[in-house]
XYZ file of C-alpha atoms in Angstrom:
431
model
C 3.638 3.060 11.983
C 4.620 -0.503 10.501
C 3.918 -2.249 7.549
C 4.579 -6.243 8.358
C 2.074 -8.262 6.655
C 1.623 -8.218 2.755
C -0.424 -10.376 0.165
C -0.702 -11.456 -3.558
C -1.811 -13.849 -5.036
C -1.193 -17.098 -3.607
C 1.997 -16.066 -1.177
C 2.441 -13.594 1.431
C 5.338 -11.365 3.167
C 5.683 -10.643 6.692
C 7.793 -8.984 8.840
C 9.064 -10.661 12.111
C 11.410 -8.100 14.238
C 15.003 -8.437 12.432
C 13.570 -11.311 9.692
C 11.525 -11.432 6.821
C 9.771 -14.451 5.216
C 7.498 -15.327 2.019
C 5.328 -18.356 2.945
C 2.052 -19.270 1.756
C -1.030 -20.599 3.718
C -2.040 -23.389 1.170
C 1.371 -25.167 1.388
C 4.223 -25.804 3.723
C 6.119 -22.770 2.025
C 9.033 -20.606 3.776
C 11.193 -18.643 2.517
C 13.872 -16.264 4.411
C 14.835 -12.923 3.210
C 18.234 -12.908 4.228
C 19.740 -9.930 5.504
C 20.954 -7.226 2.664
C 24.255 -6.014 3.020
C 25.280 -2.800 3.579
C 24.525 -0.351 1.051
C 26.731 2.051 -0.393
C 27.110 6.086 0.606
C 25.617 7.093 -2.456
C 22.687 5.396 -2.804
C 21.040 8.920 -1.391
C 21.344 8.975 2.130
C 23.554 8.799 5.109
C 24.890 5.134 6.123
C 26.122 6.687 9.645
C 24.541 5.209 12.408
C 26.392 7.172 15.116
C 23.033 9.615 15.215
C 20.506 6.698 15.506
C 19.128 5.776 19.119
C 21.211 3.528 20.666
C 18.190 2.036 22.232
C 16.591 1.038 18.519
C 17.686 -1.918 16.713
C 18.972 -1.224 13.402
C 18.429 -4.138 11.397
C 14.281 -4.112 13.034
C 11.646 -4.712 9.652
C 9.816 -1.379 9.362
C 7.546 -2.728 6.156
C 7.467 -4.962 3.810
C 5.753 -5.293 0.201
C 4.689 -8.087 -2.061
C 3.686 -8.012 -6.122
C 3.085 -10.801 -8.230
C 4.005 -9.882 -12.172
C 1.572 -9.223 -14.060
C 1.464 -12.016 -17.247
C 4.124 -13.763 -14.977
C 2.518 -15.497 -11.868
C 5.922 -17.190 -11.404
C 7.600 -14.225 -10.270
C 7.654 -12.439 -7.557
C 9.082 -9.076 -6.596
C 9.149 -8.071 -2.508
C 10.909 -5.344 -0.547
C 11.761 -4.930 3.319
C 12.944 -1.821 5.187
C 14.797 -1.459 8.309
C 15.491 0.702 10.904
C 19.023 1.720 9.683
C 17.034 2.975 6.384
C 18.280 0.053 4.344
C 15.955 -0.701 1.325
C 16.121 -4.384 0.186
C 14.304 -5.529 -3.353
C 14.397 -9.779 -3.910
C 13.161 -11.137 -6.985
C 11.954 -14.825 -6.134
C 9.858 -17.507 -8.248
C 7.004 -19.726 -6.955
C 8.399 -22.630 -9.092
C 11.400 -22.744 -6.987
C 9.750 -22.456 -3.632
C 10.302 -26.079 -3.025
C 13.991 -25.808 -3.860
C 14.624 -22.603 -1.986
C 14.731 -21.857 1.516
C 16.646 -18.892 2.003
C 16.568 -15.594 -0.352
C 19.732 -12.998 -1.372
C 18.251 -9.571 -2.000
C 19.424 -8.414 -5.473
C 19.637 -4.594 -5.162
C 19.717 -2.429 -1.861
C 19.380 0.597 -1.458
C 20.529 3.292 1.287
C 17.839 5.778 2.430
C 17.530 8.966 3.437
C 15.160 8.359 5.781
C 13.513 5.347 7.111
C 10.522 4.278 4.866
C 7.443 2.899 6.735
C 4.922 2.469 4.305
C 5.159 1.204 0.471
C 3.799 -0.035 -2.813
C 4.568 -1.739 -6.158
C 3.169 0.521 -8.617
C 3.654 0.471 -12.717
C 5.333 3.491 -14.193
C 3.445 4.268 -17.552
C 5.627 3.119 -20.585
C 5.747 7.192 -22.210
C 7.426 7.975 -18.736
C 10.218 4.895 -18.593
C 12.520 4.248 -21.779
C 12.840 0.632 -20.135
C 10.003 -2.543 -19.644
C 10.925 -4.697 -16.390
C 7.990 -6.952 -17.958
C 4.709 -5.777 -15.426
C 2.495 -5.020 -18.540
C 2.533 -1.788 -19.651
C 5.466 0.263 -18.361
C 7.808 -0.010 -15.784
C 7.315 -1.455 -12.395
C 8.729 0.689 -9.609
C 8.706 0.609 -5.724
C 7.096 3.804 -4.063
C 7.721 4.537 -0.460
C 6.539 6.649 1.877
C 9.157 7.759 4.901
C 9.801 9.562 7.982
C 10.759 12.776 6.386
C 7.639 13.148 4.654
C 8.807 12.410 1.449
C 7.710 9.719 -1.190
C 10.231 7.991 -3.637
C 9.901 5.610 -6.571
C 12.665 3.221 -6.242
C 13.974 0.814 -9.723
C 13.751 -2.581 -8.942
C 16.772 -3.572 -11.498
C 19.114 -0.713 -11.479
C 20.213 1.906 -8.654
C 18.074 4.455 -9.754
C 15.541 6.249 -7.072
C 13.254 9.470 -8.081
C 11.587 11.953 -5.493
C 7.669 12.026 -6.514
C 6.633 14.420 -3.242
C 6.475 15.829 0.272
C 4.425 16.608 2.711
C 5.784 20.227 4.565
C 7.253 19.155 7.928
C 5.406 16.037 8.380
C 6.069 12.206 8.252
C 3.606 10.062 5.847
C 2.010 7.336 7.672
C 0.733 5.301 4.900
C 1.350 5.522 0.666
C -1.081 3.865 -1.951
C -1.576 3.959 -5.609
C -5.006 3.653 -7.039
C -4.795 4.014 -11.063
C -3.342 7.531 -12.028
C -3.744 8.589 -8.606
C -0.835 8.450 -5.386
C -2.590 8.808 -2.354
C -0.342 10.003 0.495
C -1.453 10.030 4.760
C 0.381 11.862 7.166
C 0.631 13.293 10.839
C -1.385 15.842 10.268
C -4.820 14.598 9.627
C -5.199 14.199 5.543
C -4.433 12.301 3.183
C -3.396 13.807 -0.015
C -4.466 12.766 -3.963
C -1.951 13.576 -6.623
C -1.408 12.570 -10.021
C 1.095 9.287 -10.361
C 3.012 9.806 -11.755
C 3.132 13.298 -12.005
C 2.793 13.877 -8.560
C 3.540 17.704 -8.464
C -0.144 17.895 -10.045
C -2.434 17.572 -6.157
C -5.883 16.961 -7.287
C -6.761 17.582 -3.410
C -7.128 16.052 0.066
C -9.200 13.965 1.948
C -10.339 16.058 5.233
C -12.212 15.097 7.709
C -10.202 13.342 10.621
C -8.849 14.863 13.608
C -5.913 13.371 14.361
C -3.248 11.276 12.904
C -3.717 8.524 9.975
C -2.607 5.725 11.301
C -3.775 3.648 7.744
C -5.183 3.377 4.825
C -6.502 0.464 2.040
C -8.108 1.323 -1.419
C -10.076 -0.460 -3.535
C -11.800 -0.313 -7.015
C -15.708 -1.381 -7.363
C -18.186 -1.265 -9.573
C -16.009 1.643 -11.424
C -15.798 3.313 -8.031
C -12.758 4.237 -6.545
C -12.889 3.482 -2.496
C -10.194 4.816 -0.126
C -10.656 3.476 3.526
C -8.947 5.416 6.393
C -8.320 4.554 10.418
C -6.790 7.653 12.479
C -5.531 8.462 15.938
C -9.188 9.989 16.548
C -10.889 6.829 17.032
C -12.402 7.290 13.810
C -12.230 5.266 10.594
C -13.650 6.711 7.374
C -14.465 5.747 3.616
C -14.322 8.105 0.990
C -14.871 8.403 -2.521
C -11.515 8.931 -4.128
C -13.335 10.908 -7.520
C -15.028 13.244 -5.793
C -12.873 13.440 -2.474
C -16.271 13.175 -0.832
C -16.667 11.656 2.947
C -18.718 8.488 2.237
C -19.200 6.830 5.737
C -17.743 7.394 9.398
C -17.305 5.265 12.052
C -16.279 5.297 15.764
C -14.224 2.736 17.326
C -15.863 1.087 20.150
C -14.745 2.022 23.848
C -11.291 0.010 25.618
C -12.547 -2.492 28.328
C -10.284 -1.211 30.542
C -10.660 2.589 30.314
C -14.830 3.063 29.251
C -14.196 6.432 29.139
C -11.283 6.192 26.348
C -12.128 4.484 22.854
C -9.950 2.306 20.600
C -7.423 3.910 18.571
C -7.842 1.722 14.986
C -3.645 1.396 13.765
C -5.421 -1.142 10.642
C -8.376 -1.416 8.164
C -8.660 -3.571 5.773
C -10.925 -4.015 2.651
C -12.201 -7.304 1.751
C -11.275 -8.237 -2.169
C -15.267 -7.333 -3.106
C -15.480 -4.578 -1.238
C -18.198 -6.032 1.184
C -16.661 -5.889 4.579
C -13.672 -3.970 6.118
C -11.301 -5.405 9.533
C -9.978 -3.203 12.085
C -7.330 -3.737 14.299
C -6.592 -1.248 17.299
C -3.826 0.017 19.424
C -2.130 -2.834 22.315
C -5.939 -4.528 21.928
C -5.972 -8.316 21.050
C -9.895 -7.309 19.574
C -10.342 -7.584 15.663
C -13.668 -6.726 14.255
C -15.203 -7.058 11.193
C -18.133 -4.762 9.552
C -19.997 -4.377 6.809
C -20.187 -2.703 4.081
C -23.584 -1.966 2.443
C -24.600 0.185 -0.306
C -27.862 2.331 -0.729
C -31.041 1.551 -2.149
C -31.018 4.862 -4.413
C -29.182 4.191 -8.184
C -26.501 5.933 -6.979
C -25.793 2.786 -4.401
C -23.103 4.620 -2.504
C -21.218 2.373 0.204
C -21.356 2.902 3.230
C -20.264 1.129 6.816
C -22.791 -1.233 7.821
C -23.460 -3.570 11.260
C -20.940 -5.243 13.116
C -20.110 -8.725 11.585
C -17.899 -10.592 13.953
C -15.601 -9.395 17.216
C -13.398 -11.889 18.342
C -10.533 -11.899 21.098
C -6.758 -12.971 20.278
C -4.670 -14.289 22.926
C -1.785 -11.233 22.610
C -2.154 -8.063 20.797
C -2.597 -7.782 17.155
C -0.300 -5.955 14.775
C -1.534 -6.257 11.451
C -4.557 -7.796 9.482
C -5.543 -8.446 5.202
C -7.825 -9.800 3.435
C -5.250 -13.235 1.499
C -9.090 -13.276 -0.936
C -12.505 -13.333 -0.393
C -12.491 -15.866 2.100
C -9.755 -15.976 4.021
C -8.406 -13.482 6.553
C -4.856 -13.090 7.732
C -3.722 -11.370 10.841
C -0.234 -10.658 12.409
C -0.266 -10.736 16.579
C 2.645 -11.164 19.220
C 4.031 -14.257 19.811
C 3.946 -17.366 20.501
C 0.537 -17.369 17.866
C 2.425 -14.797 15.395
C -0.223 -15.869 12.190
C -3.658 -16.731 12.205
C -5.821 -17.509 9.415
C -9.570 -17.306 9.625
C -12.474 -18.417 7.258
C -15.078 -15.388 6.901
C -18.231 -14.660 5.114
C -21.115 -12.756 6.348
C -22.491 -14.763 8.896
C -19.524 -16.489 10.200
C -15.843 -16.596 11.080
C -13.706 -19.819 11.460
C -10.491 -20.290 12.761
C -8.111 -22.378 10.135
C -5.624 -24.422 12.417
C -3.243 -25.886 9.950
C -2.239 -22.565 7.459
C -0.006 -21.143 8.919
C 1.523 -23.715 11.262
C 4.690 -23.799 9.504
C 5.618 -19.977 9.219
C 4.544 -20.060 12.963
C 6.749 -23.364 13.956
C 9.510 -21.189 11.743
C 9.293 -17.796 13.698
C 8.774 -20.206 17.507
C 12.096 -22.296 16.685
C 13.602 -19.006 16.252
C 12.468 -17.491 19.451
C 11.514 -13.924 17.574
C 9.963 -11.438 19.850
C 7.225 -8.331 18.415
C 6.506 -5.458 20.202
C 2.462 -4.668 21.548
C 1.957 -2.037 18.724
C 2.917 -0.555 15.899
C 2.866 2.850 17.201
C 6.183 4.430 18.049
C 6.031 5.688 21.614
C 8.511 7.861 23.660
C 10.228 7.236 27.207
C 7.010 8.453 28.887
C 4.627 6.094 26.368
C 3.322 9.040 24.319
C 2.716 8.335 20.933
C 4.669 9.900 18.929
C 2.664 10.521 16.084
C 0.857 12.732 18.084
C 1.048 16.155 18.497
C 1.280 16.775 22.152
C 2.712 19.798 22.007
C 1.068 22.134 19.571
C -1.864 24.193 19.733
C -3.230 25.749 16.359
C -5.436 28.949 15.688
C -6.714 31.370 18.427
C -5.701 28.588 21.129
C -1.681 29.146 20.545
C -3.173 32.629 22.243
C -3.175 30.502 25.482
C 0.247 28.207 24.652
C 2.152 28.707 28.081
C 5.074 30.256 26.049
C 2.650 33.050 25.134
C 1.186 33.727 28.456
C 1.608 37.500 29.534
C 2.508 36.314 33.115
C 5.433 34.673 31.741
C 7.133 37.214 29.307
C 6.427 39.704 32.407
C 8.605 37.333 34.608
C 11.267 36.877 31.494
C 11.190 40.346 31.239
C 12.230 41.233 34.634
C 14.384 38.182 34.606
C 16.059 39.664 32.025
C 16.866 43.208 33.799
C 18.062 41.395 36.668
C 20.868 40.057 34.509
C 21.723 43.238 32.904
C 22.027 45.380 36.033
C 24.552 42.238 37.260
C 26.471 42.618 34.141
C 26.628 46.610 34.815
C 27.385 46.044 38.382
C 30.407 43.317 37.546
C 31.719 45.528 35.391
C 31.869 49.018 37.822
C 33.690 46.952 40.269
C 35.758 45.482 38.062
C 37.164 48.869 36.993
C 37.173 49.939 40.631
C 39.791 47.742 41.315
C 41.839 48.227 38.811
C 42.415 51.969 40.024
């Protein structure tokens, strides 16, 4: 999974193969995030390449990450990953955006393993001896990576901290909600700890099948919201409190397979916590839904009717809510961003904001992939788990199958009695 399209405020990040830019859709606004240099050794992980796949491009975005300081809007903090686990942090100010076309990162950082998810989150100011000026407390970069394994990173000094891991499994997504880190993985959960003393894990959110491909959170009426898409065709919204299952969903059927539905790789919550957009897997279909609550006091959310479908002309990749009425998505060139108008009963397509970042990317001739979802030689996806069986079924796992540790067995025998009979003759010819 990839993250390549962030928002806040008025400005946005986005991730375009081997180049990142801040641009805004109310402006003619681009910046470039050059590329970082190389970091050093001891930053925490390995900086040889010689193990990577030859066939993946090193310097390739894996996600990127915008804040806005808080009691600063001037500032701007943003972060971009690659594929040779290079972490990048650039401070940059909207006052200068005219002035400033091109961006130096000011710290880098060396990873141990590629990080494909993150989030600006505030340390709180009895854990940090330091202010970097977000409020209260410290502001730090959290990421979530291949390994399993979340870090906060410090956005003005080389210091990185290990907050948790998930056993032998990569995290597909990482959010912070409050006191709360919320960590998705391969294996069908998403965990809830304390942030930022994540070694406390209030518990899990269980429920999906397969694979979390995503998730967005959101705070409403004094109720925390955590929406979730998965591998099993699925998305899901939950009630972060309680851990409770709120509402399910299931992704409507591909056009060209009816017997095989949509795999969702994207929700997204609107600002007011109203609708939610889904994106799916090599499918140029967005849609839109609902979100209604009930008519008891308790007014629990839940997913409502379909709002709006609409076809793109190349696949999408990502998709956000810039406010309340404007929706951003990320698709394959030679569109790359679109900006639409939505409310409830309509959707418009807004020509003119993002023409420039698009003219940008076209001049530059940058290529994106059809997904977001790593796939093998043979197209698998690689977040899922093709080969393992769990419970009474590993019973039937071909590796446990009596007929074959009967044939290993005699396989085995046959070799010995070789050995035996190599050896007799052996020492008949030496007499």
């Amino acid at each position: 999974m990839k993250q390549l399209l962030s928002t806040c405020g008025d400005y946005h990040i986005v991730g375009l193969d081997q180049t990142a830019f801040i641009f805004s859709t109310t402006s003619n606004t681009v910046c470039e995030l050059l590329l970082p240099p190389p970091a050093d050794k001891e930053q925490g992980g390995d900086n040889n390449n010689n193990k990577q796949n030859k066939a993946e491009d090193l310097n390739e975005i894996q996600a990127v990450e915008l804040h806005q300081t808080t009691g600063n809007p001037d500032e701007y903090w943003c972060a971009v990953s690659r594929g040779d686990k290079r972490l990048a942090i650039y401070q940059w100010k909207s006052s200068e955006a005219a002035k400033v076309d091109k961006l130096e990162s000011t710290l880098v950082y060396q990873a141990s393993k590629r990080a494909v998810h993150m989030c600006f989150a505030t340390l709180p100011s009895s854990t940090t001896s330091k202010s970097s000026g977000d409020g209260e407390g410290t502001l730090c970069l959290v990421t979530g990576d291949l390994a399993g394994d979340a870090y906060a990173y410090s956005l003005t000094t080389k210091k990185s901290k290990l907050l948790l891991g998930h056993t032998a499994s990569m995290l597909t997504g990482v959010a912070v909600l409050g006191n709360r880190i919320l960590s998705a993985d391969r294996d069908e959960k998403v965990r809830v700890s304390r942030f930022p003393q994540s070694y406390l894990i209030e518990g899990y959110l269980l429920g999906h099948t397969q694979y979390i491909t995503s998730l967005d959170t959101l705070e409403k009426n004094g109720l925390q919201l955590v929406a979730t898409s998965s591998g099993d065709s699925t998305i899901r919204l939950w009630n972060l409190e309680t851990l409770e299952q709120l509402s399910e969903m299931e992704c409507p059927k591909d056009e060209k397979d009816d017997d095989s539905p949509l795999i969702p790789i994207k929700i997204a919550l609107h600002p007011k916590g109203t609708m939610a957009a889904v994106i799916y897997d090599q499918s140029d279909r967005f849609d839109v839904y609902s979100i209604e609550e009930s008519s008891d006091a308790a007014k629990t959310p839940s997913f409502g009717e379909l709002l709006h479908t609409t076809k793109c002309a190349t696949p999408l990749l990502s998709v956000i809510f810039k406010d309340a009425d404007t929706l951003l998505t990320l698709q394959k060139e030679p569109n790359y961003l679109i900006a639409f108008e939505v409310n409830d009963s309509s959707l418009t397509l807004l020509e003119d904001a993002t023409s420039t970042i698009c003219q940008k990317a076209s001049e530059m001739s940058i290529k994106l992939p059809d997904t977001i979802l790593e796939r093998d030689n043979w197209g698998n996806i690689k977040l899922k788990k093709l080969n393992e069986t769990r419970g009474p079924a590993s019973d039937d796992a071909p590796w446990n199958r009596f007929e074959r540790v009967g044939i290993a067995k005699e396989r085995q025998k046959r070799h010995k009695k070789r050995k035996v009979e190599k050896k007799i003759a052996e020492k008949k010819e030496q007499q």
